[in-house]
Amino acid sequence: MKTTGQYGPKADLALSMWVKLARAFSTFNKVTAEQIWTFGLTQPQFGALETLGHLGPMTIGELCRKQLVSGGNMTVVVNNLVDMGLVTRSTSKEDRRAYIVKLTPKGKRLFQKIFVTHAEFVAKAAGVLTEDEQRELGTLLKKLGTTCRSQAKQA
Amino acid sequence: MKTTGQYGPKADLALSMWVKLARAFSTFNKVTAEQIWTFGLTQPQFGALETLGHLGPMTIGELCRKQLVSGGNMTVVVNNLVDMGLVTRSTSKEDRRAYIVKLTPKGKRLFQKIFVTHAEFVAKAAGVLTEDEQRELGTLLKKLGTTCRSQAKQA
DNA sequence: CATGATTGTTTTAAATTTGAACTATTTGAA
DNA sequence: TTCAAATAGTTCAAATTTAAAACAATCATG
Protein backbone atom coordinates (compact mmCIF):
# COMPACT_ATOMS: atom_id res chain seq x y z
CA MET A 1 0.00 0.00 0.00
CA LYS A 2 1.65 3.13 -1.10
CA THR A 3 0.38 5.98 1.01
CA THR A 4 1.35 8.71 -1.29
CA GLY A 5 1.94 11.63 0.99
CA GLN A 6 -1.69 12.39 1.42
CA TYR A 7 -2.17 12.54 5.13
CA GLY A 8 0.71 14.65 6.32
CA PRO A 9 4.21 13.41 7.07
CA LYS A 10 3.41 11.99 10.52
CA ALA A 11 0.47 9.89 9.36
CA ASP A 12 2.22 8.75 6.19
CA LEU A 13 5.18 7.59 8.21
CA ALA A 14 3.01 5.70 10.67
CA LEU A 15 0.92 4.08 7.95
CA SER A 16 3.98 3.00 6.04
CA MET A 17 5.47 1.50 9.18
CA TRP A 18 2.24 -0.37 9.95
CA VAL A 19 2.10 -1.87 6.46
CA LYS A 20 5.68 -3.08 6.81
CA LEU A 21 4.94 -4.55 10.22
CA ALA A 22 1.98 -6.49 8.85
CA ARG A 23 3.95 -7.76 5.87
CA ALA A 24 7.00 -8.75 7.86
CA PHE A 25 4.86 -10.62 10.34
CA SER A 26 2.90 -12.38 7.63
CA THR A 27 5.98 -13.50 5.74
CA PHE A 28 7.97 -14.58 8.77
CA ASN A 29 4.95 -16.39 10.13
CA LYS A 30 4.46 -18.36 6.93
CA VAL A 31 8.12 -19.29 6.85
CA THR A 32 8.12 -20.65 10.40
CA ALA A 33 4.73 -22.33 9.95
CA GLU A 34 6.12 -24.34 7.09
CA GLN A 35 8.85 -25.69 9.29
CA ILE A 36 6.48 -26.47 12.14
CA TRP A 37 4.39 -28.57 9.78
CA THR A 38 7.40 -30.77 9.13
CA PHE A 39 7.33 -31.70 12.82
CA GLY A 40 3.75 -32.97 12.45
CA LEU A 41 2.40 -30.20 14.68
CA THR A 42 0.05 -27.30 14.12
CA GLN A 43 1.21 -23.80 15.05
CA PRO A 44 -0.93 -23.62 18.20
CA GLN A 45 0.23 -27.06 19.31
CA PHE A 46 3.83 -26.08 18.78
CA GLY A 47 3.29 -22.83 20.62
CA ALA A 48 1.84 -24.60 23.63
CA LEU A 49 4.69 -27.11 23.74
CA GLU A 50 7.18 -24.29 23.46
CA THR A 51 5.67 -22.34 26.32
CA LEU A 52 5.40 -25.39 28.55
CA GLY A 53 8.92 -26.48 27.67
CA HIS A 54 10.43 -23.13 28.50
CA LEU A 55 8.34 -22.01 31.42
CA GLY A 56 7.23 -25.29 32.99
CA PRO A 57 3.71 -26.49 33.92
CA MET A 58 0.93 -23.93 34.00
CA THR A 59 -2.83 -23.62 33.83
CA ILE A 60 -4.82 -23.44 30.63
CA GLY A 61 -5.60 -19.80 31.28
CA GLU A 62 -1.95 -18.93 31.63
CA LEU A 63 -1.24 -20.72 28.37
CA CYS A 64 -3.94 -18.62 26.70
CA ARG A 65 -2.39 -15.41 27.87
CA LYS A 66 1.14 -16.39 26.87
CA GLN A 67 -0.03 -17.46 23.42
CA LEU A 68 -2.55 -14.63 22.84
CA VAL A 69 -5.19 -17.21 22.02
CA SER A 70 -8.80 -17.49 23.15
CA GLY A 71 -9.85 -19.97 25.82
CA GLY A 72 -12.15 -21.98 23.63
CA ASN A 73 -9.25 -22.61 21.36
CA MET A 74 -6.77 -23.63 24.01
CA THR A 75 -9.14 -26.25 25.38
CA VAL A 76 -9.08 -28.00 22.02
CA VAL A 77 -5.34 -27.64 21.56
CA VAL A 78 -4.61 -29.09 24.99
CA ASN A 79 -7.05 -31.96 24.48
CA ASN A 80 -5.33 -32.85 21.24
CA LEU A 81 -1.92 -32.75 22.90
CA VAL A 82 -3.26 -35.05 25.63
CA ASP A 83 -4.52 -37.47 22.97
CA MET A 84 -1.07 -37.38 21.37
CA GLY A 85 0.45 -38.27 24.74
CA LEU A 86 2.52 -35.09 24.86
CA VAL A 87 0.98 -33.39 27.91
CA THR A 88 -1.11 -34.28 30.96
CA ARG A 89 -3.94 -32.36 32.59
CA SER A 90 -4.29 -32.53 36.33
CA THR A 91 -6.54 -30.58 38.64
CA SER A 92 -4.86 -27.84 40.59
CA LYS A 93 -4.69 -28.26 44.36
CA GLU A 94 -5.01 -24.53 44.99
CA ASP A 95 -7.89 -23.84 42.64
CA ARG A 96 -10.23 -26.65 41.81
CA ARG A 97 -11.60 -24.83 38.79
CA ALA A 98 -8.21 -24.92 37.11
CA TYR A 99 -6.19 -27.57 35.34
CA ILE A 100 -2.43 -27.74 35.32
CA VAL A 101 -0.96 -28.68 31.97
CA LYS A 102 2.41 -30.38 32.01
CA LEU A 103 4.68 -32.01 29.47
CA THR A 104 4.91 -35.81 29.66
CA PRO A 105 8.37 -37.42 29.29
CA LYS A 106 7.42 -38.07 25.68
CA GLY A 107 6.40 -34.41 25.28
CA LYS A 108 9.63 -33.27 26.85
CA ARG A 109 11.69 -35.45 24.54
CA LEU A 110 9.85 -34.15 21.49
CA PHE A 111 10.25 -30.58 22.65
CA GLN A 112 13.97 -30.97 23.20
CA LYS A 113 14.39 -32.70 19.89
CA ILE A 114 12.55 -30.24 17.68
CA PHE A 115 13.09 -26.96 19.41
CA VAL A 116 16.82 -26.83 18.78
CA THR A 117 16.10 -27.32 15.09
CA HIS A 118 13.42 -24.66 15.21
CA ALA A 119 15.67 -22.20 17.01
CA GLU A 120 18.37 -22.67 14.39
CA PHE A 121 15.82 -22.19 11.64
CA VAL A 122 14.52 -18.95 13.12
CA ALA A 123 18.06 -17.73 13.58
CA LYS A 124 18.78 -18.44 9.94
CA ALA A 125 15.65 -16.68 8.74
CA ALA A 126 16.43 -13.69 10.95
CA GLY A 127 19.98 -13.73 9.67
CA VAL A 128 19.14 -11.14 7.02
CA LEU A 129 19.62 -8.72 9.88
CA THR A 130 22.83 -8.32 11.84
CA GLU A 131 22.72 -9.05 15.54
CA ASP A 132 22.72 -5.35 16.33
CA GLU A 133 19.84 -4.82 13.95
CA GLN A 134 17.88 -7.65 15.54
CA ARG A 135 18.44 -6.15 18.96
CA GLU A 136 17.36 -2.73 17.75
CA LEU A 137 14.30 -4.19 16.04
CA GLY A 138 13.36 -6.09 19.19
CA THR A 139 13.59 -2.96 21.29
CA LEU A 140 11.42 -0.92 18.95
CA LEU A 141 8.84 -3.69 18.55
CA LYS A 142 8.57 -4.17 22.28
CA LYS A 143 8.00 -0.49 22.84
CA LEU A 144 5.39 -0.38 20.13
CA GLY A 145 3.63 -3.54 21.23
CA THR A 146 3.39 -2.72 24.89
CA THR A 147 2.18 0.84 24.61
CA CYS A 148 0.40 1.44 21.31
CA ARG A 149 -2.94 0.36 22.78
CA SER A 150 -2.97 2.91 25.59
CA GLN A 151 -1.45 5.54 23.33
CA ALA A 152 -4.28 5.14 20.82
CA LYS A 153 -6.90 5.64 23.51
CA GLN A 154 -5.56 8.92 24.77
CA ALA A 155 -7.58 12.07 24.15
CA MET B 1 8.11 -16.69 25.82
CA LYS B 2 11.34 -16.28 27.64
CA THR B 3 14.02 -18.10 25.75
CA THR B 4 16.40 -18.49 28.57
CA GLY B 5 19.74 -18.56 26.90
CA GLN B 6 19.43 -22.17 25.89
CA TYR B 7 20.11 -22.13 22.21
CA GLY B 8 23.19 -19.99 21.90
CA PRO B 9 23.25 -16.21 21.68
CA LYS B 10 22.34 -16.02 17.98
CA ALA B 11 19.26 -18.23 18.26
CA ASP B 12 18.13 -16.65 21.52
CA LEU B 13 18.34 -13.22 19.95
CA ALA B 14 16.38 -14.28 16.87
CA LEU B 15 13.71 -16.08 18.91
CA SER B 16 13.26 -13.12 21.18
CA MET B 17 12.92 -10.80 18.20
CA TRP B 18 10.37 -13.09 16.58
CA VAL B 19 8.25 -13.19 19.74
CA LYS B 20 8.26 -9.41 19.92
CA LEU B 21 7.31 -9.15 16.26
CA ALA B 22 4.35 -11.46 16.75
CA ARG B 23 3.18 -9.61 19.85
CA ALA B 24 3.56 -6.16 18.38
CA PHE B 25 1.66 -7.19 15.28
CA SER B 26 -1.10 -8.81 17.30
CA THR B 27 -1.57 -5.84 19.57
CA PHE B 28 -1.40 -3.20 16.87
CA ASN B 29 -3.74 -5.23 14.71
CA LYS B 30 -6.33 -5.48 17.46
CA VAL B 31 -6.13 -1.76 18.12
CA THR B 32 -6.70 -0.82 14.49
CA ALA B 33 -9.37 -3.50 14.04
CA GLU B 34 -11.39 -1.93 16.83
CA GLN B 35 -11.39 1.38 15.03
CA ILE B 36 -12.28 -0.17 11.70
CA TRP B 37 -15.34 -1.77 13.30
CA THR B 38 -16.59 1.67 14.23
CA PHE B 39 -16.79 2.43 10.49
CA GLY B 40 -19.11 -0.55 9.99
CA LEU B 41 -16.51 -2.41 7.96
CA THR B 42 -14.59 -5.62 8.44
CA GLN B 43 -10.82 -5.56 8.22
CA PRO B 44 -10.67 -7.18 4.77
CA GLN B 45 -13.35 -4.81 3.47
CA PHE B 46 -11.45 -1.83 4.81
CA GLY B 47 -8.21 -3.16 3.36
CA ALA B 48 -9.73 -3.51 -0.08
CA LEU B 49 -11.21 0.00 0.03
CA GLU B 50 -7.89 1.36 1.16
CA THR B 51 -5.97 -0.28 -1.65
CA LEU B 52 -8.48 0.78 -4.29
CA GLY B 53 -8.61 4.30 -2.89
CA HIS B 54 -4.87 4.74 -2.94
CA LEU B 55 -3.88 2.83 -6.03
CA GLY B 56 -6.97 3.06 -8.23
CA PRO B 57 -8.98 0.32 -9.97
CA MET B 58 -7.38 -3.10 -10.25
CA THR B 59 -8.25 -6.76 -10.77
CA ILE B 60 -9.27 -9.13 -8.01
CA GLY B 61 -5.97 -10.94 -8.30
CA GLU B 62 -4.02 -7.73 -7.81
CA LEU B 63 -6.10 -6.97 -4.75
CA CYS B 64 -5.25 -10.40 -3.35
CA ARG B 65 -1.56 -9.82 -3.75
CA LYS B 66 -1.64 -6.34 -2.23
CA GLN B 67 -3.64 -7.59 0.73
CA LEU B 68 -1.86 -10.93 1.22
CA VAL B 69 -5.21 -12.68 1.15
CA SER B 70 -6.32 -15.81 -0.68
CA GLY B 71 -8.42 -15.59 -3.83
CA GLY B 72 -11.43 -17.39 -2.45
CA ASN B 73 -11.58 -14.81 0.24
CA MET B 74 -11.29 -11.80 -2.01
CA THR B 75 -14.17 -13.00 -4.17
CA VAL B 76 -16.43 -12.86 -1.13
CA VAL B 77 -15.08 -9.54 0.09
CA VAL B 78 -15.58 -7.89 -3.30
CA ASN B 79 -19.07 -9.34 -3.65
CA ASN B 80 -20.03 -7.89 -0.30
CA LEU B 81 -18.60 -4.50 -1.23
CA VAL B 82 -20.64 -4.60 -4.45
CA ASP B 83 -23.77 -5.39 -2.42
CA MET B 84 -22.97 -2.41 -0.21
CA GLY B 85 -22.71 -0.22 -3.31
CA LEU B 86 -19.11 0.72 -2.60
CA VAL B 87 -17.40 -0.85 -5.61
CA THR B 88 -18.26 -2.09 -9.08
CA ARG B 89 -16.99 -5.13 -10.97
CA SER B 90 -16.52 -4.89 -14.69
CA THR B 91 -14.88 -7.27 -17.11
CA SER B 92 -11.44 -6.30 -18.28
CA LYS B 93 -11.04 -5.41 -21.93
CA GLU B 94 -7.51 -6.78 -22.09
CA ASP B 95 -8.12 -10.07 -20.31
CA ARG B 96 -11.57 -11.51 -20.41
CA ARG B 97 -10.84 -13.83 -17.48
CA ALA B 98 -10.35 -10.89 -15.16
CA TYR B 99 -12.61 -8.42 -13.41
CA ILE B 100 -11.69 -4.85 -12.69
CA VAL B 101 -12.78 -3.64 -9.29
CA LYS B 102 -13.36 0.08 -8.92
CA LEU B 103 -14.71 2.39 -6.23
CA THR B 104 -18.16 3.85 -6.86
CA PRO B 105 -18.70 7.56 -6.07
CA LYS B 106 -20.27 6.37 -2.82
CA GLY B 107 -17.24 4.18 -2.14
CA LYS B 108 -14.92 7.06 -2.90
CA ARG B 109 -16.78 9.36 -0.55
CA LEU B 110 -16.70 6.77 2.25
CA PHE B 111 -13.01 6.15 1.67
CA GLN B 112 -12.16 9.84 1.80
CA LYS B 113 -14.26 10.34 4.86
CA ILE B 114 -12.93 7.51 7.00
CA PHE B 115 -9.37 7.18 5.87
CA VAL B 116 -8.23 10.52 7.23
CA THR B 117 -9.60 9.50 10.60
CA HIS B 118 -7.93 6.14 10.31
CA ALA B 119 -4.61 7.68 9.33
CA GLU B 120 -4.70 9.97 12.34
CA PHE B 121 -5.56 7.05 14.57
CA VAL B 122 -2.65 4.97 13.32
CA ALA B 123 -0.34 7.95 13.72
CA LYS B 124 -1.48 8.34 17.31
CA ALA B 125 -1.01 4.66 18.11
CA ALA B 126 2.43 4.70 16.50
CA GLY B 127 3.22 7.85 18.46
CA VAL B 128 4.89 5.85 21.20
CA LEU B 129 7.83 5.89 18.84
CA THR B 130 9.55 9.03 17.63
CA GLU B 131 9.56 9.69 13.91
CA ASP B 132 13.15 8.56 13.65
CA GLU B 133 12.33 5.37 15.47
CA GLN B 134 9.40 4.70 13.15
CA ARG B 135 11.64 5.20 10.14
CA GLU B 136 14.26 2.91 11.58
CA LEU B 137 11.64 0.29 12.46
CA GLY B 138 10.20 0.47 8.97
CA THR B 139 13.59 -0.05 7.39
CA LEU B 140 14.39 -3.09 9.53
CA LEU B 141 10.95 -4.63 9.03
CA LYS B 142 11.14 -4.20 5.29
CA LYS B 143 14.52 -5.87 5.14
CA LEU B 144 13.29 -8.74 7.31
CA GLY B 145 10.03 -9.17 5.46
CA THR B 146 11.43 -9.15 1.98
CA THR B 147 14.34 -11.51 2.50
CA CYS B 148 13.70 -13.83 5.46
CA ARG B 149 11.99 -16.39 3.24
CA SER B 150 14.90 -16.88 0.85
CA GLN B 151 17.38 -16.63 3.71
CA ALA B 152 15.67 -19.49 5.56
CA LYS B 153 15.86 -21.74 2.52
CA GLN B 154 19.57 -21.37 1.98
CA ALA B 155 21.76 -24.40 2.70
C1' DC C 1 -1.87 -22.60 -35.53
C1' DA C 2 -1.99 -26.31 -32.08
C1' DT C 3 -1.67 -27.54 -27.66
C1' DG C 4 0.15 -27.69 -23.10
C1' DA C 5 1.00 -24.77 -19.38
C1' DT C 6 -0.30 -20.89 -16.87
C1' DT C 7 -3.40 -17.47 -14.97
C1' DG C 8 -7.93 -15.31 -13.12
C1' DT C 9 -11.83 -16.34 -10.75
C1' DT C 10 -15.37 -18.98 -8.38
C1' DT C 11 -17.02 -22.65 -5.60
C1' DT C 12 -16.73 -25.92 -2.07
C1' DA C 13 -15.28 -28.25 1.93
C1' DA C 14 -12.30 -28.19 5.88
C1' DA C 15 -9.68 -25.99 9.42
C1' DT C 16 -9.15 -22.38 12.69
C1' DT C 17 -10.59 -18.87 15.67
C1' DT C 18 -13.48 -16.29 18.30
C1' DG C 19 -17.25 -14.93 21.37
C1' DA C 20 -21.09 -15.98 24.06
C1' DA C 21 -23.56 -19.00 27.07
C1' DC C 22 -22.96 -22.13 30.69
C1' DT C 23 -21.16 -24.74 34.97
C1' DA C 24 -18.29 -24.85 38.82
C1' DT C 25 -15.43 -22.65 42.00
C1' DT C 26 -13.42 -18.89 44.43
C1' DT C 27 -13.27 -14.27 46.35
C1' DG C 28 -14.76 -10.34 48.82
C1' DA C 29 -17.95 -7.49 51.22
C1' DA C 30 -21.72 -6.87 54.22
C1' DT D 1 -22.01 -16.77 57.30
C1' DT D 2 -24.04 -15.54 52.96
C1' DC D 3 -24.53 -13.88 48.63
C1' DA D 4 -23.05 -11.28 44.59
C1' DA D 5 -19.32 -10.75 41.53
C1' DA D 6 -15.40 -12.50 39.35
C1' DT D 7 -12.67 -16.26 37.41
C1' DA D 8 -11.36 -21.11 35.17
C1' DG D 9 -12.65 -23.92 31.90
C1' DT D 10 -15.86 -26.11 28.41
C1' DT D 11 -19.08 -26.21 24.74
C1' DC D 12 -21.23 -24.64 20.78
C1' DA D 13 -22.47 -21.71 16.93
C1' DA D 14 -20.86 -18.26 13.83
C1' DA D 15 -17.36 -15.94 11.26
C1' DT D 16 -13.09 -16.10 8.78
C1' DT D 17 -9.61 -18.16 6.18
C1' DT D 18 -7.44 -21.18 3.40
C1' DA D 19 -6.57 -24.84 -0.01
C1' DA D 20 -8.07 -27.50 -3.62
C1' DA D 21 -10.97 -28.52 -7.53
C1' DA D 22 -12.95 -26.79 -11.50
C1' DC D 23 -13.57 -23.85 -15.51
C1' DA D 24 -12.58 -20.30 -18.75
C1' DA D 25 -9.32 -17.64 -21.12
C1' DT D 26 -4.70 -16.51 -22.39
C1' DC D 27 0.14 -17.28 -23.34
C1' DA D 28 4.22 -19.50 -25.11
C1' DT D 29 6.57 -22.62 -27.77
C1' DG D 30 7.37 -25.30 -31.28
Coordinates of C-alpha atoms (C1' of nucleotides) in Angstrom, one line a residue, chain B residues 58-61 89-101, chain C residues 8-9, chain D residues 25-26:
Chain B
M58 CA -7.4 -3.1 -10.3
T59 CA -8.2 -6.8 -10.8
I60 CA -9.3 -9.1 -8.0
G61 CA -6.0 -10.9 -8.3
R89 CA -17.0 -5.1 -11.0
S90 CA -16.5 -4.9 -14.7
T91 CA -14.9 -7.3 -17.1
S92 CA -11.4 -6.3 -18.3
K93 CA -11.0 -5.4 -21.9
E94 CA -7.5 -6.8 -22.1
D95 CA -8.1 -10.1 -20.3
R96 CA -11.6 -11.5 -20.4
R97 CA -10.8 -13.8 -17.5
A98 CA -10.4 -10.9 -15.2
Y99 CA -12.6 -8.4 -13.4
I100 CA -11.7 -4.8 -12.7
V101 CA -12.8 -3.6 -9.3
Chain C
dG8 C1' -7.9 -15.3 -13.1
dT9 C1' -11.8 -16.3 -10.7
Chain D
dA25 C1' -9.3 -17.6 -21.1
dT26 C1' -4.7 -16.5 -22.4

